[in-house]
mmCIF file of N, CA and C and ligand atoms in Angstrom:
data_model
loop_
_atom_site.group_PDB
_atom_site.id
_atom_site.type_symbol
_atom_site.label_atom_id
_atom_site.label_comp_id
_atom_site.label_asym_id
_atom_site.label_seq_id
_atom_site.Cartn_x
_atom_site.Cartn_y
_atom_site.Cartn_z
ATOM 1 N N MET A 1 139.963 14.963 -52.726
ATOM 2 C CA MET A 1 139.088 15.155 -51.544
ATOM 3 C C MET A 1 137.698 14.562 -51.791
ATOM 4 N N MET A 2 137.553 13.293 -51.499
ATOM 5 C CA MET A 2 136.282 12.597 -51.719
ATOM 6 C C MET A 2 135.173 13.126 -50.804
ATOM 7 N N LEU A 3 135.558 13.412 -49.555
ATOM 8 C CA LEU A 3 134.576 13.839 -48.551
ATOM 9 C C LEU A 3 133.949 15.171 -48.936
ATOM 10 N N LEU A 4 134.791 16.080 -49.412
ATOM 11 C CA LEU A 4 134.302 17.405 -49.805
ATOM 12 C C LEU A 4 133.306 17.271 -50.961
ATOM 13 N N ARG A 5 133.627 16.403 -51.922
ATOM 14 C CA ARG A 5 132.731 16.174 -53.064
ATOM 15 C C ARG A 5 131.384 15.628 -52.590
ATOM 16 N N LEU A 6 131.472 14.709 -51.618
ATOM 17 C CA LEU A 6 130.258 14.089 -51.079
ATOM 18 C C LEU A 6 129.371 15.133 -50.406
ATOM 19 N N VAL A 7 130.002 16.019 -49.635
ATOM 20 C CA VAL A 7 129.268 17.069 -48.928
ATOM 21 C C VAL A 7 128.595 18.006 -49.925
ATOM 22 N N ILE A 8 129.344 18.381 -50.973
ATOM 23 C CA ILE A 8 128.803 19.268 -52.001
ATOM 24 C C ILE A 8 127.604 18.597 -52.685
ATOM 25 N N LEU A 9 127.755 17.310 -52.976
ATOM 26 C CA LEU A 9 126.688 16.552 -53.623
ATOM 27 C C LEU A 9 125.439 16.513 -52.745
ATOM 28 N N LEU A 10 125.660 16.290 -51.459
ATOM 29 C CA LEU A 10 124.542 16.234 -50.502
ATOM 30 C C LEU A 10 123.819 17.575 -50.429
ATOM 31 N N VAL A 11 124.590 18.653 -50.450
ATOM 32 C CA VAL A 11 123.999 19.999 -50.401
ATOM 33 C C VAL A 11 123.162 20.238 -51.655
ATOM 34 N N ILE A 12 123.712 19.842 -52.802
ATOM 35 C CA ILE A 12 122.987 20.021 -54.069
ATOM 36 C C ILE A 12 121.675 19.227 -54.039
ATOM 37 N N VAL A 13 121.739 17.984 -53.566
ATOM 38 C CA VAL A 13 120.546 17.131 -53.477
ATOM 39 C C VAL A 13 119.518 17.755 -52.537
ATOM 40 N N ALA A 14 119.996 18.261 -51.413
ATOM 41 C CA ALA A 14 119.100 18.876 -50.427
ATOM 42 C C ALA A 14 118.390 20.093 -51.009
ATOM 43 N N VAL A 15 119.142 20.920 -51.749
ATOM 44 C CA VAL A 15 118.565 22.114 -52.372
ATOM 45 C C VAL A 15 117.536 21.709 -53.430
ATOM 46 N N LEU A 16 117.883 20.682 -54.218
ATOM 47 C CA LEU A 16 116.959 20.198 -55.251
ATOM 48 C C LEU A 16 115.662 19.672 -54.633
ATOM 49 N N MET A 17 115.802 18.913 -53.537
ATOM 50 C CA MET A 17 114.633 18.361 -52.847
ATOM 51 C C MET A 17 113.736 19.490 -52.331
ATOM 52 N N TRP A 18 114.389 20.524 -51.792
ATOM 53 C CA TRP A 18 113.661 21.676 -51.238
ATOM 54 C C TRP A 18 112.906 22.406 -52.347
ATOM 55 N N LEU A 19 113.604 22.552 -53.495
ATOM 56 C CA LEU A 19 112.977 23.232 -54.629
ATOM 57 C C LEU A 19 111.787 22.432 -55.157
ATOM 58 N N LEU A 20 111.963 21.111 -55.246
ATOM 59 C CA LEU A 20 110.878 20.242 -55.719
ATOM 60 C C LEU A 20 109.686 20.297 -54.771
ATOM 61 N N LYS A 21 109.986 20.302 -53.480
ATOM 62 C CA LYS A 21 108.935 20.362 -52.469
ATOM 63 C C LYS A 21 108.117 21.649 -52.620
ATOM 64 N N ARG A 22 108.855 22.744 -52.825
ATOM 65 C CA ARG A 22 108.208 24.050 -53.011
ATOM 66 C C ARG A 22 107.338 24.050 -54.254
ATOM 67 N N LEU A 23 107.879 23.440 -55.316
ATOM 68 C CA LEU A 23 107.194 23.390 -56.608
ATOM 69 C C LEU A 23 105.888 22.606 -56.476
ATOM 70 N N PHE A 24 105.978 21.461 -55.782
ATOM 71 C CA PHE A 24 104.806 20.595 -55.660
ATOM 72 C C PHE A 24 103.765 21.165 -54.713
ATOM 73 N N SER A 25 104.218 21.860 -53.676
ATOM 74 C CA SER A 25 103.269 22.447 -52.727
ATOM 75 C C SER A 25 102.494 23.594 -53.382
ATOM 76 N N ASN A 26 103.085 24.156 -54.430
ATOM 77 C CA ASN A 26 102.417 25.248 -55.143
ATOM 78 C C ASN A 26 101.579 24.729 -56.309
ATOM 79 N N GLU A 27 101.684 23.433 -56.588
ATOM 80 C CA GLU A 27 101.060 22.852 -57.782
ATOM 81 C C GLU A 27 99.558 23.112 -57.885
ATOM 82 N N PRO A 28 98.701 22.556 -57.007
ATOM 83 C CA PRO A 28 97.268 22.823 -57.169
ATOM 84 C C PRO A 28 96.907 24.126 -56.472
ATOM 85 N N GLU A 29 96.657 25.154 -57.272
ATOM 86 C CA GLU A 29 96.309 26.501 -56.795
ATOM 87 C C GLU A 29 95.991 26.541 -55.299
ATOM 88 N N PRO A 30 96.941 26.950 -54.471
ATOM 89 C CA PRO A 30 96.685 26.949 -53.019
ATOM 90 C C PRO A 30 95.508 27.822 -52.624
ATOM 91 N N GLU A 31 95.289 28.886 -53.339
ATOM 92 C CA GLU A 31 94.184 29.798 -53.032
ATOM 93 C C GLU A 31 92.835 29.101 -53.261
ATOM 94 N N GLN A 32 92.789 28.337 -54.362
ATOM 95 C CA GLN A 32 91.566 27.611 -54.715
ATOM 96 C C GLN A 32 91.252 26.553 -53.658
ATOM 97 N N LEU A 33 92.322 25.826 -53.243
ATOM 98 C CA LEU A 33 92.152 24.794 -52.228
ATOM 99 C C LEU A 33 91.668 25.404 -50.921
ATOM 100 N N GLU A 34 92.249 26.542 -50.590
ATOM 101 C CA GLU A 34 91.903 27.216 -49.337
ATOM 102 C C GLU A 34 90.432 27.611 -49.307
ATOM 103 N N SER A 35 89.952 28.157 -50.410
ATOM 104 C CA SER A 35 88.559 28.599 -50.466
ATOM 105 C C SER A 35 87.609 27.411 -50.423
ATOM 106 N N ALA A 36 88.031 26.288 -51.009
ATOM 107 C CA ALA A 36 87.186 25.096 -51.011
ATOM 108 C C ALA A 36 87.102 24.514 -49.606
ATOM 109 N N ARG A 37 88.205 24.640 -48.871
ATOM 110 C CA ARG A 37 88.253 24.080 -47.533
ATOM 111 C C ARG A 37 87.450 24.921 -46.548
ATOM 112 N N SER A 38 87.478 26.249 -46.755
ATOM 113 C CA SER A 38 86.835 27.131 -45.789
ATOM 114 C C SER A 38 85.413 27.513 -46.209
ATOM 115 N N GLU A 39 84.928 26.932 -47.310
ATOM 116 C CA GLU A 39 83.595 27.271 -47.796
ATOM 117 C C GLU A 39 82.524 26.762 -46.831
ATOM 118 N N THR A 40 81.510 27.562 -46.639
ATOM 119 C CA THR A 40 80.433 27.191 -45.730
ATOM 120 C C THR A 40 79.630 26.043 -46.334
ATOM 121 N N MET A 41 79.288 25.067 -45.510
ATOM 122 C CA MET A 41 78.503 23.937 -45.973
ATOM 123 C C MET A 41 77.048 24.129 -45.559
ATOM 124 N N ARG A 42 76.147 23.842 -46.500
ATOM 125 C CA ARG A 42 74.713 23.941 -46.209
ATOM 126 C C ARG A 42 74.136 22.531 -46.274
ATOM 127 N N GLN A 43 73.161 22.277 -45.425
ATOM 128 C CA GLN A 43 72.543 20.958 -45.394
ATOM 129 C C GLN A 43 71.260 20.952 -46.216
ATOM 130 N N CYS A 44 71.101 19.945 -47.036
ATOM 131 C CA CYS A 44 69.888 19.806 -47.834
ATOM 132 C C CYS A 44 68.728 19.527 -46.884
ATOM 133 N N ARG A 45 67.661 20.306 -47.001
ATOM 134 C CA ARG A 45 66.522 20.167 -46.099
ATOM 135 C C ARG A 45 65.779 18.853 -46.346
ATOM 136 N N TYR A 46 65.944 18.318 -47.562
ATOM 137 C CA TYR A 46 65.200 17.115 -47.931
ATOM 138 C C TYR A 46 65.933 15.824 -47.537
ATOM 139 N N CYS A 47 67.201 15.707 -47.939
ATOM 140 C CA CYS A 47 67.934 14.455 -47.685
ATOM 141 C C CYS A 47 69.034 14.588 -46.642
ATOM 142 N N GLY A 48 69.364 15.824 -46.229
ATOM 143 C CA GLY A 48 70.352 16.003 -45.178
ATOM 144 C C GLY A 48 71.792 16.000 -45.648
ATOM 145 N N VAL A 49 72.010 15.912 -46.953
ATOM 146 C CA VAL A 49 73.366 15.919 -47.511
ATOM 147 C C VAL A 49 73.959 17.322 -47.381
ATOM 148 N N HIS A 50 75.260 17.389 -47.072
ATOM 149 C CA HIS A 50 75.928 18.682 -46.951
ATOM 150 C C HIS A 50 76.473 19.122 -48.303
ATOM 151 N N VAL A 51 76.121 20.345 -48.708
ATOM 152 C CA VAL A 51 76.518 20.890 -49.999
ATOM 153 C C VAL A 51 77.283 22.197 -49.769
ATOM 154 N N PRO A 52 78.374 22.426 -50.536
ATOM 155 C CA PRO A 52 79.066 23.723 -50.402
ATOM 156 C C PRO A 52 78.162 24.876 -50.824
ATOM 157 N N GLU A 53 78.277 25.967 -50.100
ATOM 158 C CA GLU A 53 77.457 27.172 -50.310
ATOM 159 C C GLU A 53 77.280 27.546 -51.783
ATOM 160 N N SER A 54 78.378 27.423 -52.574
ATOM 161 C CA SER A 54 78.355 27.861 -53.971
ATOM 162 C C SER A 54 77.477 26.991 -54.862
ATOM 163 N N SER A 55 77.261 25.723 -54.509
ATOM 164 C CA SER A 55 76.473 24.841 -55.377
ATOM 165 C C SER A 55 75.130 24.475 -54.760
ATOM 166 N N VAL A 56 74.735 25.236 -53.753
ATOM 167 C CA VAL A 56 73.480 24.960 -53.076
ATOM 168 C C VAL A 56 72.294 25.482 -53.911
ATOM 169 N N VAL A 57 71.173 24.776 -53.851
ATOM 170 C CA VAL A 57 69.961 25.211 -54.553
ATOM 171 C C VAL A 57 69.022 25.809 -53.507
ATOM 172 N N ARG A 58 68.593 27.039 -53.750
ATOM 173 C CA ARG A 58 67.741 27.705 -52.766
ATOM 174 C C ARG A 58 66.288 27.773 -53.256
ATOM 175 N N ALA A 59 65.383 27.495 -52.343
ATOM 176 C CA ALA A 59 63.957 27.597 -52.645
ATOM 177 C C ALA A 59 63.219 27.919 -51.359
ATOM 178 N N ASN A 60 62.392 28.949 -51.391
ATOM 179 C CA ASN A 60 61.607 29.388 -50.228
ATOM 180 C C ASN A 60 62.465 29.569 -48.966
ATOM 181 N N GLY A 61 63.669 30.087 -49.146
ATOM 182 C CA GLY A 61 64.543 30.350 -48.009
ATOM 183 C C GLY A 61 65.209 29.114 -47.442
ATOM 184 N N ASN A 62 65.021 27.960 -48.065
ATOM 185 C CA ASN A 62 65.670 26.735 -47.613
ATOM 186 C C ASN A 62 66.779 26.325 -48.582
ATOM 187 N N SER A 63 67.684 25.497 -48.099
ATOM 188 C CA SER A 63 68.798 25.036 -48.925
ATOM 189 C C SER A 63 68.597 23.578 -49.311
ATOM 190 N N TYR A 64 68.920 23.260 -50.573
ATOM 191 C CA TYR A 64 68.799 21.891 -51.068
ATOM 192 C C TYR A 64 70.030 21.510 -51.876
ATOM 193 N N CYS A 65 70.260 20.188 -52.021
ATOM 194 C CA CYS A 65 71.440 19.723 -52.741
ATOM 195 C C CYS A 65 71.203 19.762 -54.245
ATOM 196 N N CYS A 66 69.938 19.709 -54.667
ATOM 197 C CA CYS A 66 69.628 19.738 -56.097
ATOM 198 C C CYS A 66 68.208 20.272 -56.279
ATOM 199 N N THR A 67 67.875 20.679 -57.496
ATOM 200 C CA THR A 67 66.543 21.237 -57.774
ATOM 201 C C THR A 67 65.449 20.181 -57.538
ATOM 202 N N GLU A 68 65.811 18.918 -57.774
ATOM 203 C CA GLU A 68 64.864 17.813 -57.577
ATOM 204 C C GLU A 68 64.345 17.793 -56.131
ATOM 205 N N HIS A 69 65.281 17.887 -55.204
ATOM 206 C CA HIS A 69 64.888 17.858 -53.794
ATOM 207 C C HIS A 69 64.148 19.114 -53.377
ATOM 208 N N ALA A 70 64.487 20.242 -54.006
ATOM 209 C CA ALA A 70 63.775 21.491 -53.718
ATOM 210 C C ALA A 70 62.316 21.371 -54.127
ATOM 211 N N GLU A 71 62.090 20.713 -55.263
ATOM 212 C CA GLU A 71 60.713 20.532 -55.758
ATOM 213 C C GLU A 71 59.981 19.488 -54.916
ATOM 214 N N LEU A 72 60.646 18.407 -54.554
ATOM 215 C CA LEU A 72 60.033 17.334 -53.757
ATOM 216 C C LEU A 72 59.607 17.824 -52.378
ATOM 217 N N ASP A 73 60.291 18.818 -51.849
ATOM 218 C CA ASP A 73 60.009 19.294 -50.501
ATOM 219 C C ASP A 73 58.836 20.258 -50.450
ATOM 220 N N GLN A 74 58.344 20.690 -51.606
ATOM 221 C CA GLN A 74 57.260 21.680 -51.605
ATOM 222 C C GLN A 74 55.943 21.035 -51.183
HETATM 223 ZN ZN1 LIG B 1 68.984 16.497 -51.145
#
């Protein structure tokens, strides 16, 4: 029964592909990616560059992309 063997082979390949897909979709920490995507962006008051909330430099209640720009804006 060649046809039956072919069908079984196709099913095995399909399952393997599905497993690989699942494995790869889980590869780069999905939680980490999600937080990076949904992180609030702040605009540097000096140059206008958008910086993620976590790496923003704060000075006098304003947001900056780096300490250099925070000092230059004073
Ligand atoms: Zn800047």
